[in-house]
XYZ file of C-alpha atoms in Angstrom:
738
model
C 130.481 97.454 86.036
C 132.394 98.140 89.213
C 132.198 101.541 90.936
C 135.690 102.643 89.967
C 135.102 101.902 86.259
C 131.733 103.611 86.238
C 133.275 106.664 87.917
C 136.078 106.723 85.377
C 133.521 106.524 82.678
C 131.532 109.387 84.050
C 134.678 111.486 84.286
C 136.195 110.704 80.763
C 137.271 114.137 79.346
C 135.525 113.626 75.980
C 135.373 117.368 75.404
C 139.209 117.691 75.109
C 140.387 114.735 73.024
C 143.150 116.730 71.423
C 142.276 115.408 68.002
C 139.514 115.369 65.277
C 138.066 112.991 62.864
C 139.649 112.943 59.417
C 136.713 113.816 57.218
C 137.426 117.498 57.830
C 140.061 119.927 59.120
C 140.002 122.278 61.982
C 141.616 125.675 62.644
C 141.686 127.802 65.787
C 141.756 131.447 64.742
C 142.521 134.568 66.990
C 139.572 136.768 67.811
C 140.796 139.232 65.212
C 139.987 136.723 62.472
C 143.516 136.699 61.003
C 145.969 134.649 62.930
C 145.769 130.858 62.951
C 146.633 129.775 66.515
C 146.143 125.980 66.128
C 145.550 123.610 63.178
C 144.675 119.984 62.671
C 147.337 117.755 61.126
C 145.374 117.457 57.913
C 144.638 121.159 57.346
C 147.400 121.789 54.751
C 146.357 118.755 52.688
C 142.604 119.661 52.699
C 143.352 123.276 51.869
C 145.895 122.464 49.175
C 148.684 124.408 50.931
C 152.303 123.290 51.331
C 152.054 123.622 55.079
C 149.491 124.472 57.805
C 148.193 128.030 57.419
C 149.279 130.731 59.788
C 146.764 133.225 58.445
C 143.160 132.961 57.229
C 144.217 135.138 54.300
C 145.995 132.081 52.947
C 142.580 130.421 52.470
C 140.718 133.452 51.125
C 141.753 137.148 51.126
C 138.374 138.245 52.196
C 138.107 135.672 55.070
C 139.870 137.686 57.892
C 137.450 140.585 57.542
C 134.456 138.276 57.325
C 135.440 136.453 60.556
C 136.225 139.550 62.360
C 132.945 141.223 61.530
C 131.016 138.086 62.306
C 132.782 137.578 65.685
C 132.056 141.201 66.709
C 128.398 141.007 65.679
C 127.203 137.534 66.465
C 127.329 134.868 69.272
C 125.789 132.101 67.152
C 127.298 129.781 64.479
C 128.482 130.794 61.026
C 127.795 128.273 58.270
C 128.553 128.906 54.573
C 130.183 127.402 51.497
C 133.813 128.661 51.284
C 136.007 128.618 48.252
C 139.737 127.862 48.683
C 141.364 128.017 45.395
C 139.773 125.402 43.174
C 138.286 123.598 46.276
C 134.801 124.131 47.589
C 134.538 123.725 51.454
C 131.680 123.758 53.938
C 132.817 126.135 56.632
C 131.351 126.208 60.183
C 132.578 128.785 62.826
C 131.739 129.188 66.491
C 133.481 131.401 69.003
C 135.141 130.080 72.250
C 137.376 131.820 74.918
C 140.265 130.032 73.237
C 139.570 131.548 69.760
C 137.269 131.006 66.828
C 136.908 127.338 66.006
C 136.757 127.039 62.162
C 135.714 123.587 60.829
C 136.195 122.823 57.128
C 134.830 119.895 55.240
C 134.967 119.045 51.451
C 131.710 120.170 49.734
C 130.814 118.547 46.472
C 128.905 120.711 43.999
C 126.238 117.901 43.653
C 125.479 118.388 47.415
C 124.544 121.990 46.760
C 122.298 120.788 43.926
C 120.756 118.278 46.320
C 119.932 121.136 48.668
C 117.137 122.230 46.289
C 115.471 118.775 46.545
C 115.436 118.916 50.346
C 112.857 121.619 50.763
C 110.052 119.566 49.100
C 110.901 116.587 51.216
C 110.792 118.604 54.449
C 107.417 120.115 53.265
C 106.094 116.622 52.674
C 107.247 115.606 56.181
C 105.439 118.528 57.700
C 102.256 117.523 55.785
C 102.546 114.017 57.119
C 102.862 114.945 60.780
C 100.295 117.790 60.644
C 97.722 117.037 63.311
C 99.458 113.810 64.354
C 99.593 113.384 68.159
C 100.554 109.714 68.515
C 104.194 109.571 69.696
C 104.949 106.291 67.967
C 103.526 107.507 64.634
C 105.488 110.771 64.834
C 108.559 108.746 65.418
C 107.895 106.509 62.502
C 107.546 109.402 60.196
C 110.787 110.967 61.395
C 112.797 107.734 61.194
C 111.539 106.963 57.627
C 112.290 110.521 56.394
C 115.876 110.652 58.001
C 116.727 107.217 56.487
C 115.496 108.355 52.912
C 117.480 111.548 53.272
C 120.725 109.932 54.433
C 120.765 106.378 53.174
C 121.525 104.939 56.606
C 120.732 101.231 57.040
C 118.834 101.777 60.373
C 117.268 104.892 61.858
C 115.802 104.858 65.410
C 113.969 107.343 67.473
C 115.287 106.818 71.032
C 113.540 108.345 74.098
C 115.064 108.904 77.590
C 113.119 108.129 80.776
C 113.559 109.778 84.280
C 116.574 107.709 84.975
C 118.139 108.362 81.574
C 117.500 104.730 80.367
C 116.557 104.954 76.674
C 113.895 103.092 74.781
C 113.533 102.758 70.995
C 109.999 103.974 70.296
C 110.260 104.011 66.445
C 112.488 102.574 63.814
C 113.003 102.334 60.023
C 115.525 100.002 58.385
C 116.440 97.928 55.406
C 117.201 94.723 57.238
C 120.998 94.899 57.089
C 121.163 95.671 60.830
C 118.987 93.997 63.529
C 115.917 95.686 64.780
C 115.984 97.366 68.158
C 112.395 98.464 68.257
C 110.925 98.564 71.800
C 114.238 97.538 73.432
C 115.575 99.443 76.374
C 119.151 100.644 76.682
C 120.765 101.541 80.097
C 121.833 105.119 80.976
C 125.405 103.925 81.224
C 125.534 103.552 77.387
C 125.373 107.327 77.104
C 127.107 108.873 80.234
C 126.022 112.220 81.665
C 128.757 114.268 80.110
C 127.952 112.807 76.720
C 124.244 113.605 77.161
C 125.175 117.186 78.018
C 127.071 117.487 74.727
C 124.133 116.068 72.917
C 121.835 118.650 74.552
C 124.164 121.560 73.639
C 125.066 120.405 70.089
C 122.238 118.744 68.228
C 124.076 116.861 65.487
C 127.009 114.379 65.597
C 128.391 112.390 62.695
C 130.919 109.508 62.885
C 131.440 108.524 59.095
C 133.914 105.673 59.997
C 134.364 104.066 63.383
C 137.754 102.741 62.162
C 139.227 106.239 61.533
C 142.655 107.404 62.598
C 142.444 110.507 64.824
C 144.136 113.690 63.475
C 145.874 115.765 66.246
C 145.353 119.437 66.716
C 148.671 121.186 66.929
C 149.972 122.600 69.200
C 148.045 120.564 71.837
C 147.642 123.425 74.268
C 145.895 126.688 73.462
C 148.242 129.610 73.003
C 145.735 131.892 74.604
C 145.421 130.167 78.035
C 147.713 127.157 77.978
C 144.909 124.719 78.495
C 143.878 121.728 76.305
C 141.659 122.833 73.397
C 137.953 122.518 74.345
C 136.127 120.965 71.353
C 132.755 120.645 72.965
C 131.084 122.580 70.103
C 133.114 121.027 67.287
C 131.317 118.615 64.972
C 134.647 117.156 63.995
C 135.579 116.392 67.592
C 137.302 112.914 67.915
C 135.194 110.243 69.566
C 135.843 108.383 72.837
C 137.587 104.980 72.166
C 134.880 103.389 74.452
C 132.124 104.684 72.086
C 134.023 103.525 68.954
C 134.345 99.982 70.476
C 130.668 100.199 71.398
C 129.844 100.884 67.690
C 131.958 97.998 66.532
C 130.380 95.643 69.129
C 126.982 96.788 67.719
C 128.102 95.981 64.134
C 127.934 99.554 62.949
C 130.678 101.271 61.000
C 129.103 104.774 60.739
C 126.611 106.656 62.841
C 124.880 109.974 63.135
C 122.706 111.321 65.924
C 120.267 114.236 65.942
C 119.294 115.410 69.330
C 115.616 116.025 70.223
C 115.787 118.949 72.614
C 112.450 120.225 74.219
C 112.457 123.331 76.409
C 116.203 123.174 76.711
C 116.200 119.512 77.978
C 117.459 116.479 76.126
C 114.275 114.344 75.312
C 115.790 111.818 73.049
C 117.812 111.070 69.870
C 117.336 110.213 66.269
C 120.097 107.626 66.067
C 121.317 106.485 62.574
C 123.569 103.383 61.986
C 125.263 101.916 58.899
C 126.992 98.727 58.443
C 129.726 100.279 56.272
C 131.450 103.683 56.479
C 129.110 106.437 55.301
C 129.706 110.174 55.148
C 126.654 112.490 55.085
C 127.095 115.920 53.435
C 126.649 119.094 55.389
C 123.436 120.286 53.568
C 121.855 116.857 54.212
C 122.896 117.022 57.931
C 121.380 120.410 58.090
C 118.142 119.144 56.778
C 118.164 116.279 59.293
C 118.810 118.785 62.108
C 115.864 120.883 60.867
C 113.731 117.778 60.774
C 114.748 116.962 64.412
C 113.802 120.472 65.476
C 110.331 119.972 63.827
C 109.905 116.708 65.624
C 110.976 118.362 68.904
C 108.401 121.127 68.424
C 105.589 118.619 67.610
C 106.417 116.437 70.693
C 106.813 119.484 72.870
C 103.476 120.858 71.759
C 101.816 117.554 72.365
C 103.268 117.073 75.833
C 102.481 120.686 76.892
C 98.858 120.297 75.607
C 98.417 117.006 77.587
C 100.117 118.504 80.695
C 97.849 121.675 80.536
C 94.671 119.513 80.288
C 95.870 117.401 83.218
C 96.689 120.434 85.332
C 93.289 121.979 84.562
C 91.542 118.862 85.573
C 93.608 118.579 88.697
C 92.917 122.242 89.618
C 89.167 121.675 89.241
C 89.384 118.637 91.587
C 91.393 120.651 94.026
C 88.826 123.388 94.114
C 86.025 120.821 94.564
C 87.849 119.142 97.487
C 88.669 122.416 99.257
C 85.071 123.656 98.904
C 83.879 120.422 100.421
C 86.270 120.766 103.332
C 85.367 124.396 103.848
C 81.770 123.123 104.570
C 82.973 120.807 107.255
C 83.100 123.417 110.035
C 85.841 124.994 112.085
C 87.389 121.907 113.695
C 90.513 120.640 111.993
C 89.448 116.944 112.540
C 86.179 117.773 110.781
C 88.134 119.108 107.840
C 90.199 115.981 107.466
C 87.178 113.817 108.141
C 85.340 115.543 105.284
C 88.181 114.725 102.978
C 87.775 111.027 103.723
C 84.076 111.450 102.661
C 85.146 112.427 99.117
C 87.360 109.274 98.229
C 86.780 109.416 94.539
C 87.941 112.979 93.981
C 90.789 112.597 96.515
C 92.159 109.567 94.619
C 91.687 111.068 91.130
C 93.719 114.152 92.125
C 96.901 112.068 91.780
C 95.481 108.918 90.042
C 96.205 106.927 93.240
C 94.880 103.641 94.370
C 94.738 104.735 98.073
C 95.138 107.749 100.229
C 95.281 108.773 103.932
C 95.356 111.757 106.021
C 97.136 111.665 109.459
C 96.559 114.244 112.106
C 97.738 113.426 115.622
C 96.234 110.071 116.551
C 93.551 110.428 113.955
C 94.018 108.453 110.646
C 91.470 108.614 107.762
C 92.199 106.326 104.906
C 90.475 105.493 101.596
C 91.057 102.888 98.883
C 94.030 100.579 99.189
C 96.197 101.842 102.140
C 98.442 100.393 104.895
C 97.123 99.892 108.373
C 96.959 102.896 110.777
C 99.945 101.583 112.710
C 101.976 101.297 109.545
C 100.937 104.802 108.471
C 101.852 106.353 111.830
C 105.308 104.723 111.632
C 105.678 105.958 108.151
C 104.739 109.468 109.207
C 107.268 109.389 112.000
C 109.955 108.400 109.598
C 109.114 111.195 107.186
C 109.013 113.707 110.082
C 112.535 112.703 111.111
C 113.976 113.397 107.681
C 115.954 116.593 106.979
C 113.511 117.648 104.388
C 110.432 117.058 106.539
C 108.809 120.270 105.555
C 108.959 119.356 101.852
C 106.744 117.175 99.820
C 108.132 113.583 99.497
C 107.452 111.510 96.324
C 108.852 108.178 95.258
C 107.835 105.284 93.057
C 110.065 102.864 95.029
C 109.388 103.361 98.762
C 110.910 100.055 99.995
C 114.274 101.252 98.500
C 114.364 104.190 100.948
C 112.050 102.910 103.727
C 112.688 99.081 104.119
C 109.624 98.510 106.378
C 107.505 99.429 103.324
C 108.318 95.960 101.847
C 105.626 94.658 104.174
C 102.938 96.710 102.465
C 104.344 97.121 98.968
C 101.215 95.531 97.513
C 99.340 98.736 98.644
C 101.882 101.465 98.997
C 105.062 100.859 96.859
C 104.570 104.420 95.485
C 104.130 107.344 97.863
C 103.404 111.051 97.697
C 103.390 112.516 101.252
C 102.609 116.236 101.709
C 103.097 117.762 105.219
C 100.347 119.783 106.629
C 102.329 120.710 109.725
C 105.976 121.561 110.318
C 105.842 120.841 114.024
C 103.928 117.511 114.064
C 104.083 114.486 111.824
C 100.808 115.382 110.058
C 100.585 114.282 106.443
C 98.306 113.792 103.479
C 99.434 110.679 101.597
C 98.683 109.019 98.270
C 99.615 105.519 97.407
C 100.293 103.206 94.432
C 100.758 99.373 94.578
C 103.850 97.548 93.483
C 103.883 96.999 89.630
C 105.771 93.839 88.831
C 106.597 94.084 85.149
C 109.088 92.846 82.520
C 111.611 95.080 80.807
C 113.321 93.942 77.558
C 116.829 95.386 77.289
C 119.120 95.544 74.233
C 121.590 93.206 75.911
C 122.408 92.901 79.577
C 122.669 96.466 81.043
C 125.979 96.022 82.761
C 129.150 97.052 80.973
C 132.202 94.796 81.318
C 135.586 95.634 82.734
C 139.061 94.457 81.934
C 141.387 92.645 84.297
C 142.973 96.066 85.290
C 139.452 97.490 86.045
C 139.147 99.644 82.924
C 135.849 99.953 81.251
C 134.835 98.073 78.035
C 131.455 98.479 76.310
C 128.798 95.827 76.138
C 129.613 93.107 73.475
C 126.054 91.762 73.187
C 122.894 93.545 72.175
C 120.572 90.552 72.013
C 117.269 91.065 73.684
C 117.477 90.322 77.401
C 114.431 90.442 79.688
C 114.375 91.424 83.359
C 111.593 91.181 85.950
C 111.409 94.448 87.801
C 109.991 94.395 91.395
C 109.872 96.996 94.181
C 108.540 99.789 92.054
C 105.180 101.343 91.333
C 104.016 103.346 88.352
C 105.888 106.647 88.455
C 104.171 109.854 89.658
C 104.104 112.477 86.882
C 105.192 116.058 87.642
C 101.623 117.086 87.126
C 100.460 114.656 89.855
C 103.223 115.735 92.257
C 102.410 119.406 91.715
C 98.627 118.660 92.190
C 99.279 117.116 95.525
C 101.574 120.007 96.606
C 99.018 122.638 95.546
C 96.107 120.835 97.196
C 97.921 120.574 100.568
C 98.947 124.118 100.402
C 95.279 125.066 99.877
C 94.348 122.758 102.707
C 96.895 124.300 105.131
C 95.544 127.767 104.150
C 92.041 126.749 104.827
C 92.945 125.347 108.263
C 94.982 128.473 108.990
C 92.033 130.702 107.960
C 89.722 128.762 110.216
C 92.296 128.881 112.987
C 92.367 132.655 112.614
C 88.591 132.930 112.800
C 88.680 130.682 115.999
C 91.372 132.923 117.424
C 89.265 136.044 116.828
C 86.273 134.391 118.423
C 88.427 133.257 121.250
C 89.530 136.732 121.854
C 85.883 137.956 121.971
C 85.028 135.105 124.329
C 87.965 135.922 126.644
C 86.809 139.562 126.797
C 83.290 138.470 127.481
C 84.532 136.078 130.158
C 86.508 138.738 131.864
C 83.600 141.012 131.917
C 81.376 138.253 133.263
C 84.011 137.327 135.945
C 84.201 140.955 136.993
C 80.411 141.147 137.075
C 80.032 137.891 139.052
C 82.790 138.958 141.433
C 81.026 142.268 142.085
C 77.551 140.727 142.483
C 78.853 137.872 144.727
C 80.803 140.251 146.849
C 77.886 142.635 147.152
C 75.397 139.776 148.064
C 77.498 138.313 150.845
C 76.586 141.046 153.300
C 72.768 141.012 152.800
C 72.565 137.252 153.221
C 74.634 137.491 156.485
C 72.282 140.142 157.610
C 69.214 138.005 156.857
C 70.724 135.068 158.859
C 71.834 137.284 161.732
C 68.570 139.178 162.134
C 66.528 136.018 161.754
C 68.591 134.387 164.590
C 68.157 137.452 166.772
C 64.432 137.423 166.060
C 64.172 133.815 167.179
C 66.131 134.483 170.316
C 64.213 137.630 171.256
C 60.815 136.169 170.601
C 60.742 132.814 172.467
C 56.878 132.803 172.441
C 56.736 132.381 168.643
C 54.235 129.835 167.425
C 55.735 126.650 166.036
C 54.663 127.506 162.464
C 56.282 130.905 162.795
C 59.345 129.226 164.213
C 59.387 126.825 161.180
C 59.153 129.779 158.807
C 62.109 131.422 160.632
C 64.239 128.331 160.360
C 63.481 128.005 156.686
C 64.530 131.626 156.189
C 67.796 130.981 157.966
C 68.536 127.761 156.154
C 67.755 129.315 152.750
C 69.885 132.308 153.486
C 72.749 130.096 154.542
C 72.510 127.986 151.358
C 72.376 131.233 149.308
C 75.389 132.449 151.128
C 77.327 129.310 150.333
C 76.343 129.589 146.732
C 77.604 133.143 146.657
C 80.871 132.093 148.316
C 81.281 129.433 145.588
C 80.566 131.988 142.899
C 82.989 134.293 144.404
C 85.682 131.599 144.520
C 84.959 130.615 140.878
C 85.296 134.298 139.629
C 88.367 134.919 141.748
C 90.076 131.824 140.302
C 90.397 133.329 136.823
C 91.931 136.449 138.340
C 94.321 135.074 140.874
C 98.022 134.255 139.996
C 99.392 130.826 140.655
C 102.149 130.289 143.095
C 103.896 127.282 141.618
C 105.980 124.970 143.723
C 106.474 121.260 144.427
C 103.385 119.753 146.091
C 103.349 116.644 148.260
C 100.049 115.231 146.946
C 100.052 112.305 149.446
C 100.176 114.749 152.333
C 97.588 117.010 150.697
C 95.122 114.158 150.123
C 95.462 112.909 153.657
C 94.702 116.449 155.009
C 91.663 116.704 152.782
C 90.421 113.157 153.865
C 90.813 114.029 157.557
C 88.934 117.325 157.102
C 85.818 115.619 155.633
C 82.983 115.127 158.166
C 81.565 111.671 157.872
C 78.871 110.276 160.066
C 80.896 107.355 161.175
C 78.070 106.011 163.288
C 75.860 105.315 160.259
C 78.312 104.909 157.403
C 81.282 102.630 156.726
C 83.878 104.082 154.234
C 86.739 101.986 152.908
C 89.653 104.146 151.683
C 92.164 102.590 149.182
C 94.842 105.198 148.691
C 97.705 104.136 146.479
C 101.014 105.891 145.817
C 100.641 109.641 144.972
C 103.645 111.125 143.196
C 104.429 114.769 143.942
C 103.045 117.480 141.525
C 104.137 120.943 140.419
C 101.453 123.482 141.040
C 99.662 125.882 143.415
C 99.133 123.891 146.714
C 96.076 125.811 147.806
C 94.206 125.450 144.561
C 95.120 121.781 144.257
C 93.827 121.258 147.800
C 90.578 122.786 146.777
C 90.420 120.556 143.649
C 91.062 117.464 145.817
C 88.472 118.579 148.328
C 85.719 118.912 145.674
C 86.508 115.444 144.160
C 86.791 113.664 147.532
C 83.649 115.468 148.855
C 81.705 114.240 145.736
C 82.960 110.652 146.266
C 81.706 110.798 149.898
C 78.483 112.451 149.038
C 77.520 110.144 146.068
C 78.300 106.875 147.976
C 75.971 107.815 150.756
C 73.478 105.155 149.809
C 75.900 102.293 149.705
C 76.229 100.072 152.792
C 79.943 100.101 152.326
C 81.456 103.057 150.443
C 84.714 102.316 148.625
C 86.813 105.334 147.605
C 90.079 104.702 145.632
C 92.753 107.332 145.189
C 95.941 106.769 143.088
C 98.620 108.545 140.972
C 100.831 107.749 138.103
C 103.954 109.574 136.789
C 104.224 109.676 133.063
C 106.883 111.144 130.719
C 105.422 114.696 130.550
C 102.619 114.716 133.120
C 101.417 113.256 136.451
C 97.963 111.688 136.383
C 95.725 111.274 139.471
C 92.533 109.208 139.860
C 89.581 109.371 142.270
C 86.945 106.630 141.897
C 84.036 105.397 143.941
C 81.266 102.772 143.898
C 78.537 105.359 144.250
C 75.377 106.266 142.177
C 77.509 107.035 139.103
C 76.085 108.774 136.078
C 75.042 108.169 132.490
C 77.933 108.867 129.986
C 75.295 110.547 127.710
C 75.422 113.485 130.142
C 79.201 113.608 130.526
C 79.454 116.934 128.873
C 77.254 118.541 131.621
C 79.493 117.438 134.519
C 81.919 120.348 134.541
C 79.462 123.175 133.640
C 78.467 125.795 136.194
C 75.153 124.894 137.934
C 74.990 121.671 135.962
C 73.545 118.880 138.088
C 72.874 115.237 137.215
C 70.954 114.516 140.517
C 68.181 116.327 142.337
C 69.249 118.753 145.027
C 66.668 117.054 147.313
C 68.767 113.856 147.007
C 72.264 115.308 147.049
C 73.015 118.714 148.383
C 75.394 121.044 146.627
C 75.667 124.318 144.518
C 76.563 122.582 141.222
C 79.790 124.632 141.010
C 82.313 122.149 142.547
C 83.309 120.229 139.312
C 83.311 123.457 137.280
C 85.623 124.986 139.884
C 87.839 121.820 139.855
C 88.161 121.986 135.972
C 89.121 125.648 136.090
C 91.817 124.868 138.618
C 93.278 122.087 136.467
C 92.999 124.254 133.389
C 94.983 127.025 135.161
C 97.701 124.450 135.667
C 97.748 123.541 131.900
C 96.263 120.120 132.584
C 93.169 118.141 131.788
C 90.352 116.395 133.689
C 87.996 113.703 132.521
C 85.285 111.518 133.996
C 83.642 108.158 133.257
C 80.908 106.217 134.964
C 77.682 104.203 134.788
C 74.490 104.435 136.674
C 74.723 102.658 140.121
C 78.214 101.442 139.172
C 80.229 104.413 140.511
C 82.339 107.164 138.896
C 85.968 107.744 138.159
C 87.658 111.131 137.824
C 91.091 111.591 136.314
C 93.133 114.703 136.008
C 96.628 115.214 134.811
C 98.978 118.164 135.504
C 102.165 118.785 133.482
C 105.640 118.030 134.725
C 108.057 120.988 134.573
C 110.734 120.512 131.834
C 113.579 120.226 134.277
C 111.679 117.406 136.052
C 110.771 115.235 133.059
C 113.942 113.126 133.388
C 113.158 111.917 136.903
C 111.382 108.647 137.437
């Protein structure tokens, strides 16, 4: 079917055909219940009147008052037997803005007698389906009972899927018409506007597909001038396309009973006959009642199954969240703990694989795409307009073509975001399910030469291999994924709040410690200076001191000087957290050269090779960055002391959002097992007898880089040298520069 024809089919105004089927007559009555505003062309003949009635009193003198009182008191449907002279009619009335729609059908007295026999049959049907939960068995009982009530050649129970394709799940017939059991019919066979009418009005009868439509006159409503809306009329004329569809199917008469569950169209009881067949109103009412019973049974069954699945999913969710809560405060620990519970994680949505992505960390279980594929998928999801919403599909390659490469593991996807800012997701996967569908004829409808729509002419079984889809996710599974991820986000946020509260307390303690260390360091500087000064004066004023006493005095001076340097370092360390930064462009090449020149190296006994590469400029506080460079370069010089030729390499690299600098040497290095101690205050990896220093230099350097919003890291190996790298952010207005 081409797009234009399909669109025309979807927009066909089947609710305003302007005519009715001839097995009854229709009147449109004013809201007062008296005046007849419109009438079908066969109304006079059915009512035995010389011409179309202009007043309902012409049918029955008591009818105007009855209609008026009913219209004022009710918004439902009035159904009753109505005498019109010697004729007995079945009258059905419903109210519309265009007036009261009164439908009249001939009613044989034997049909009223048959009504007495319907109750035992319905009671028998109730007994048959009592306690039955199997959908196919329920459908078989319903199809058999409706066929026995009505006499149709074939009765089918027809179920819609999520895409409105229908499948015959049960059938009862006498062999005059072919069986359609287990065949699938495309959604285009019953367009959207027709499905809506089926939902709103449960029963529809077409006694003869070859009927001649009867017009309703006048064509426009006298109340609003619009075509008469016959949506709620059982006699409403049928679309010519549908009549042709019936004839192509070999059926001359049909009846449908809608199965409506919780206000949604679930399926149909579809009845077909090879010859014209009219079913009386009482029998139709019994079939409608039976359809409602079937809908209640199916609805109760589905709600019960859904409740059980939701309960099981909620228990799994609680178990998973409890396990993650035991993982500690770190978010990575939380997601890592999830990967250690693969069975419960997969059972939550009955998936074959799952993954959680947080930053560069990917944890996957079961059958899942590669980490690179998952990161690309997460990026695509994060770029969608609905990136903050859960995403679910059973046909991922149709919306994300790269998924065709891993359809064997992730053709179906549920992706729940755990961050709005970053592409962090919890995902579940299902593999491609290649399966065969048997249709009742090729699904495509045909079109004529002028592009108009014609219904399918063949209903012979036609098989199709379906690829590119996985088993569908049920609403319960999608809701379970959504609820679990909400609980997971809540857990992470709660832990973040706890960490924030702890951070506040630590910051308060740090400020108090900084203030204390500043006070102590400041107060100790003078005593140590006094010790050094008085010791030197003592040595100068007492030249006759014995050599041992002179040694003691020199030791006092050296220790006091060392303690003074330590106090100065402590003072600098404490002041760094209190001082404000003076940010400006910094010429790092010039800064490093000044630091290098200031270092005192015993050139007579040492050979130092400097390899200084390009050093891009930085954005920061020049004096603090000078201090950081001084500490790193001084360490490189100090720890290469035992090498015959010391090699110190310094370089820089400008990246998209930061500038990274490197200082490496060929000195004594360190064991990476002790890497965490490098940047701690007073943490030393070598004896003070071997390499002098207070143990504060690297801690001070780290604090400087931290104050700039950057990072610092180190790597090394014993006797193979050490490498220190630090990065400082580039200001936003500078990021576009090369």
